[in-house]
mmCIF file of C-alpha atoms in Angstrom:
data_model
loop_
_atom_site.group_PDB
_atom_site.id
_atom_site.type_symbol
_atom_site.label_atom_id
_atom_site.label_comp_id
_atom_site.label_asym_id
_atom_site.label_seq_id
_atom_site.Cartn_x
_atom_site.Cartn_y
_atom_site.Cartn_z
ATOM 1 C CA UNK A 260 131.778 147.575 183.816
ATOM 2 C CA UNK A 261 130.701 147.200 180.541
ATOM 3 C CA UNK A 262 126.561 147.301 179.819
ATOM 4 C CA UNK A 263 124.728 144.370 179.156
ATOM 5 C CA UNK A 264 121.502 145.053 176.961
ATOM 6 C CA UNK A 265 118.929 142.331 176.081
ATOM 7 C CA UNK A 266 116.916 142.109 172.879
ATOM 8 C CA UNK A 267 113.946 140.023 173.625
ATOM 9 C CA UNK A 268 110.281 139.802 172.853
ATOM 10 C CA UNK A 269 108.011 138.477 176.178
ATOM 11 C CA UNK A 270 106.622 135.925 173.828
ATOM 12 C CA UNK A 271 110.110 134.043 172.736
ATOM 13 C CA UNK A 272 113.306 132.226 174.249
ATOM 14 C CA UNK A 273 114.065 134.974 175.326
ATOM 15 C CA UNK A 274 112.533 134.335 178.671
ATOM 16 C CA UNK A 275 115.766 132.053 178.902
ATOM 17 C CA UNK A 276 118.105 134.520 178.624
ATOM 18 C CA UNK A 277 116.179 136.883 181.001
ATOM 19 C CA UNK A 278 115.770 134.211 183.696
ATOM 20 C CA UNK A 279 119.951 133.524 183.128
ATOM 21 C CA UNK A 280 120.467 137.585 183.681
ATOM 22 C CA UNK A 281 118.173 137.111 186.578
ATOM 23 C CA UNK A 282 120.422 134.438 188.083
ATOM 24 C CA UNK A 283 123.785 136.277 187.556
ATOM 25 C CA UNK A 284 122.662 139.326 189.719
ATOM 26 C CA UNK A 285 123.598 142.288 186.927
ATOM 27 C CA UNK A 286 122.079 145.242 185.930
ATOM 28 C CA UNK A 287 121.054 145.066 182.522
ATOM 29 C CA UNK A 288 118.962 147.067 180.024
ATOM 30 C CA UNK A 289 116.365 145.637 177.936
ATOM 31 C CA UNK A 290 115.311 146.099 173.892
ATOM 32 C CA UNK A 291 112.089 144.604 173.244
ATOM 33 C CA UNK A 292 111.251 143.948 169.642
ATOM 34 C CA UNK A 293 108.152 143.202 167.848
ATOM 35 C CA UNK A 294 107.857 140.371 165.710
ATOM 36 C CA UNK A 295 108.647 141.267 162.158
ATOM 37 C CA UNK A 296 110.145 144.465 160.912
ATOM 38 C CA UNK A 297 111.505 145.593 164.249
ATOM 39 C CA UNK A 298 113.293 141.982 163.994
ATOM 40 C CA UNK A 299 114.289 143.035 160.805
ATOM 41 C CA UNK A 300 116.061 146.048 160.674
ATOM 42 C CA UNK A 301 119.423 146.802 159.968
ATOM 43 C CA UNK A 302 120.747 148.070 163.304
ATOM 44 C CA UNK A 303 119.189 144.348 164.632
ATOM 45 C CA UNK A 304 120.589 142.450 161.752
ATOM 46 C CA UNK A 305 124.099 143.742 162.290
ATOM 47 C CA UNK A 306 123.919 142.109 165.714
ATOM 48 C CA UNK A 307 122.167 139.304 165.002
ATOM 49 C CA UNK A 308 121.880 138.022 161.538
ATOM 50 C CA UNK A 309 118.685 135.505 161.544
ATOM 51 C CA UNK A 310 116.442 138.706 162.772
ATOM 52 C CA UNK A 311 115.287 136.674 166.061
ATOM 53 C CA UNK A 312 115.657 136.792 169.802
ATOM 54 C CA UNK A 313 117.402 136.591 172.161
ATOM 55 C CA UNK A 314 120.763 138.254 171.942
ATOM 56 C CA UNK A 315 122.797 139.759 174.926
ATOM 57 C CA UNK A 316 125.371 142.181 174.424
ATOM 58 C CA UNK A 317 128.009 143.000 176.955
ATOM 59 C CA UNK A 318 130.091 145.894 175.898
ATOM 60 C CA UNK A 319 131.410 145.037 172.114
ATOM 61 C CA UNK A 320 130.406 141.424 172.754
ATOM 62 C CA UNK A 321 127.841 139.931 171.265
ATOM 63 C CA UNK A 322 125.568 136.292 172.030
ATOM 64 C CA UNK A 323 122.745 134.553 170.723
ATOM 65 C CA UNK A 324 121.800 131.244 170.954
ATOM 66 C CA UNK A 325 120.455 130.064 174.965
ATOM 67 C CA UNK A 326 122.529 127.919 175.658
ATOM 68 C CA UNK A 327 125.867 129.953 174.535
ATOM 69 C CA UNK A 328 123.951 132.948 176.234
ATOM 70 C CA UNK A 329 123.448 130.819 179.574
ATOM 71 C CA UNK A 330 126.889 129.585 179.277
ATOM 72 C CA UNK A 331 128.509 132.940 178.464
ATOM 73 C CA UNK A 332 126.985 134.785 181.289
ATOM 74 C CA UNK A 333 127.793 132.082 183.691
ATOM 75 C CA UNK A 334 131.488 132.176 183.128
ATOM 76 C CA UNK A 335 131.461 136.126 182.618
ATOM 77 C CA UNK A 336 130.286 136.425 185.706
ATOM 78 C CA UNK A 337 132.042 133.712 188.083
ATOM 79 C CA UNK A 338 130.675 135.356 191.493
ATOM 80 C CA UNK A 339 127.445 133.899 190.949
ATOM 81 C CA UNK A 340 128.109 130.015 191.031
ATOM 82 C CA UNK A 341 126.581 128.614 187.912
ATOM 83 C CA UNK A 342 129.268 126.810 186.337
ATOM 84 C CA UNK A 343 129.204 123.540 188.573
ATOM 85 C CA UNK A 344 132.280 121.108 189.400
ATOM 86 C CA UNK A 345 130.996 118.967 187.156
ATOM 87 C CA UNK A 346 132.168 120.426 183.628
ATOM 88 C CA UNK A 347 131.447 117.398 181.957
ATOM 89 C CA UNK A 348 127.383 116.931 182.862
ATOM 90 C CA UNK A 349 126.920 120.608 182.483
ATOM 91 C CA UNK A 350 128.087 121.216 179.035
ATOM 92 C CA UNK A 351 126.415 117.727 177.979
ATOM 93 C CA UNK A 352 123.191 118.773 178.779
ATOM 94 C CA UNK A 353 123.654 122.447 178.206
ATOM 95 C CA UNK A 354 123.699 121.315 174.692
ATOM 96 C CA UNK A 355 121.826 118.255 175.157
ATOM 97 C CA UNK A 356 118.974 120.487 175.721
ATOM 98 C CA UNK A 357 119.683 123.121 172.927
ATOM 99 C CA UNK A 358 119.954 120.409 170.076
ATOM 100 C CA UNK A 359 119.065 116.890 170.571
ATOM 101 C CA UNK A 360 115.505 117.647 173.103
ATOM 102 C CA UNK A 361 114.344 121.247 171.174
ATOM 103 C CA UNK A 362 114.985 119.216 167.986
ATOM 104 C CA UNK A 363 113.137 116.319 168.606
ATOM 105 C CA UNK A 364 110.323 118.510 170.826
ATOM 106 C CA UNK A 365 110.101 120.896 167.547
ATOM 107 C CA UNK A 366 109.402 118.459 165.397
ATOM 108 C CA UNK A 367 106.709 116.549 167.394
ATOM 109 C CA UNK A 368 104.917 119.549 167.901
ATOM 110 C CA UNK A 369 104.713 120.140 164.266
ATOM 111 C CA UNK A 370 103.695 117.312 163.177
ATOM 112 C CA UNK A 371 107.151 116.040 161.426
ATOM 113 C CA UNK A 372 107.537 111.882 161.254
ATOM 114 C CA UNK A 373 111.074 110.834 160.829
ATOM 115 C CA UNK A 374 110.792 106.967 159.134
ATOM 116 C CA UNK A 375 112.330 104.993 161.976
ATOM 117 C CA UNK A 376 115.297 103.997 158.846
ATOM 118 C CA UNK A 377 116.362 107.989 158.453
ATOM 119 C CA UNK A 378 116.496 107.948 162.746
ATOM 120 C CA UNK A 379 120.078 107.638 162.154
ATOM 121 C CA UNK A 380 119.983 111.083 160.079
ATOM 122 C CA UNK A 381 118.683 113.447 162.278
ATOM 123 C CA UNK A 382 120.880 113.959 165.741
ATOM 124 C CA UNK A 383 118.241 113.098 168.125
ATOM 125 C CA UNK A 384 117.477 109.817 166.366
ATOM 126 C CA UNK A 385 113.796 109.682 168.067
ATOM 127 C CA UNK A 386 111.159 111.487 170.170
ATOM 128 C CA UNK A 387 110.646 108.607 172.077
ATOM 129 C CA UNK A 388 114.602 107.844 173.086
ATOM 130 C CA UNK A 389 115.542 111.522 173.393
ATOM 131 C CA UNK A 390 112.337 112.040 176.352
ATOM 132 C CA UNK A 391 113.646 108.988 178.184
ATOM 133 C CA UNK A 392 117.440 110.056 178.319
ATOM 134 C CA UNK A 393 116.147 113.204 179.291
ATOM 135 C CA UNK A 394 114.289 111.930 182.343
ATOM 136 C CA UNK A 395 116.808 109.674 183.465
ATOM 137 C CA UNK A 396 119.595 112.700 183.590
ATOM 138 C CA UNK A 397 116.767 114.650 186.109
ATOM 139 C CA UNK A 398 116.272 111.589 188.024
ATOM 140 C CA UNK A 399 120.302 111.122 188.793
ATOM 141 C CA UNK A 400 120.550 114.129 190.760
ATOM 142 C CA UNK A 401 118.810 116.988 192.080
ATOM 143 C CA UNK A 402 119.843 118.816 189.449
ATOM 144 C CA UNK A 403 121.010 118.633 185.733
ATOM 145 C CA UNK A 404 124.648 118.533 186.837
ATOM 146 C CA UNK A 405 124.486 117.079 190.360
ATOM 147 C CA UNK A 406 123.626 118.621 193.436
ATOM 148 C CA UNK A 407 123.672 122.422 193.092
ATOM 149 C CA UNK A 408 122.138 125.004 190.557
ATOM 150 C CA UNK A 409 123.629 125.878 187.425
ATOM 151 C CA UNK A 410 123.144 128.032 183.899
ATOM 152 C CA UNK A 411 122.312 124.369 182.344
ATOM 153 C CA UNK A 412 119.210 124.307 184.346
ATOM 154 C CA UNK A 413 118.326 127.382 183.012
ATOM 155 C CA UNK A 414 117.930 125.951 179.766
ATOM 156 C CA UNK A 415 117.149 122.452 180.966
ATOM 157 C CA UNK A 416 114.495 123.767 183.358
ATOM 158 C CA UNK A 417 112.839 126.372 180.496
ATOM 159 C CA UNK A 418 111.971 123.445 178.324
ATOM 160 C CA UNK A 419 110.789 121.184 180.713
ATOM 161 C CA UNK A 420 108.890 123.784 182.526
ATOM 162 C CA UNK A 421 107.509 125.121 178.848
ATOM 163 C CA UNK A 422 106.928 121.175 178.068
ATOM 164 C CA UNK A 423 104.419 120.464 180.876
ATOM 165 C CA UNK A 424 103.004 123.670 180.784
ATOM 166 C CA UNK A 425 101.800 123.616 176.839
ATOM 167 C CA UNK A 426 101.668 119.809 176.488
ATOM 168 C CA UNK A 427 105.285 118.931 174.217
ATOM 169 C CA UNK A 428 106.911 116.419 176.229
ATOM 170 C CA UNK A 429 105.156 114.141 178.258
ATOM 171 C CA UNK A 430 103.731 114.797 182.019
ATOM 172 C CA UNK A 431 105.767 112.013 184.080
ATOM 173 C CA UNK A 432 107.077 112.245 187.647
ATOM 174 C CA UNK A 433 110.228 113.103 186.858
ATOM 175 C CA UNK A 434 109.820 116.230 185.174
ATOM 176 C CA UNK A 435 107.707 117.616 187.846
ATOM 177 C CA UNK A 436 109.694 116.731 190.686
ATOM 178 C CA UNK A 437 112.522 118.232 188.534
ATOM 179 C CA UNK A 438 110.190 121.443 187.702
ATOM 180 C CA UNK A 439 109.076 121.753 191.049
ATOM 181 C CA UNK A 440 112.762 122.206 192.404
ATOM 182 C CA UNK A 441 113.250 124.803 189.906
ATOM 183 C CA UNK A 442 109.913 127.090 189.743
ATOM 184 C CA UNK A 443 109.908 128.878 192.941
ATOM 185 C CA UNK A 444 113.292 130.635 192.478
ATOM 186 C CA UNK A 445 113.662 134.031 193.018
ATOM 187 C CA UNK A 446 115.321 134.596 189.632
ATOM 188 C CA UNK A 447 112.709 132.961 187.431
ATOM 189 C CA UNK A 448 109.947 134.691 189.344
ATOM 190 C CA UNK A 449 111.604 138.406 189.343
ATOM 191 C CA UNK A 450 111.840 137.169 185.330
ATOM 192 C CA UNK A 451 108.673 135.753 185.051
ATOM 193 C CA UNK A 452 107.049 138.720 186.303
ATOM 194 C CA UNK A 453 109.169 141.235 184.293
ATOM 195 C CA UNK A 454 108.275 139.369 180.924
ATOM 196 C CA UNK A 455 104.469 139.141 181.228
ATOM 197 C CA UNK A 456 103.928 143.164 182.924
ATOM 198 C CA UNK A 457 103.181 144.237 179.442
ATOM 199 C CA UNK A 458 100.402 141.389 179.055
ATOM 200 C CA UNK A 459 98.953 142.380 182.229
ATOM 201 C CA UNK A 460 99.017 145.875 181.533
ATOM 202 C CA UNK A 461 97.682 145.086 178.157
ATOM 203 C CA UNK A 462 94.796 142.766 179.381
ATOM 204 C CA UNK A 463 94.020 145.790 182.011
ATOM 205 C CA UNK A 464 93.680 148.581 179.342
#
């Protein structure tokens, strides 16, 4: 079988990618890097060129991004049942998630007005539109892509989870209902509790 490595750092998306490695049931080795020069060196570069995190590699393969991470893993790895019946809602909001919501969610957070007459210019036209389509596709089912688990609420479910937890998208209902069928699984909390060791070991010391 060929190894699967993850470069991460605890404090990044690459919780994602860990809670997706989590999910598919794997054995896989983990690179943490420091922010900055560790991000920066030429071994990392050659693997992934914007110096950031995540990135998986499975034998010669390589994957950034979360969402093609997520959806990579899930069709790598078939046995585990995360690529739902229902192609079409899973890769919408896969992506949905990785462009349109983190765009719009980014740009809130820092402060960034788009004049309602450049909406049209920027793909998630506005904050306010992109937060209700996203609560009406957790409200159709139980989850993102109908009635079982899948990689796209991985990346759904980070967001939203990250959202109510540091204040970027707003607390309604939906979310937490949505949230609260998410945060107790085994996966997330084996990740969870892999990614902040080294700040509880650090707080002990």
């Amino acid at each position: 079988m060929d190894k699967l490595t993850l470069y991460t750092n605890p404090r990044s998306r690459g919780r994602i990618a860990r809670w997706m490695l989590e999910e598919i049931g794997q054995p896989y080795e983990t690179v943490v890097l420091d922010y900055g020069g560790p991000m920066h060196s030429a071994d990392y570069l050659a693997l992934n060129p914007m110096g950031k995190v995540p990135t998986v590699t499975h034998g010669p393969r390589v994957v950034t991004e979360c969402a093609a991470i997520c959806a990579y893993l899930a069709d790598a790895f078939p046995e585990a049942g995360l690529v739902p019946a229902n192609r079409a809602a899973y890769y919408r909001w896969l992506f949905f998630c990785a462009g349109p919501l983190e765009a719009a969610v980014i740009d809130r957070a820092l402060g960034l007005q788009i004049p309602p007459e450049r909406s049209v210019m920027v793909g998630y036209g506005d904050f306010d539109r992109t937060i209700a389509t996203l609560e009406k596709a957790v409200s159709d089912a139980p989850f993102i892509a109908g009635d079982s688990f899948s990689a796209a609420d991985v990346q759904v479910g980070s967001q939203i989870g990250w959202g109510l937890q540091f204040g970027t998208i707003p607390d309604r209902p939906a979310f937490r209902a949505y949230w609260d069928r998410l945060k107790d699984r085994p996966a997330l909390l084996r990740a969870t509790a892999i990614d902040e060791a080294p700040v509880t070991e650090a707080a002990d010391g």
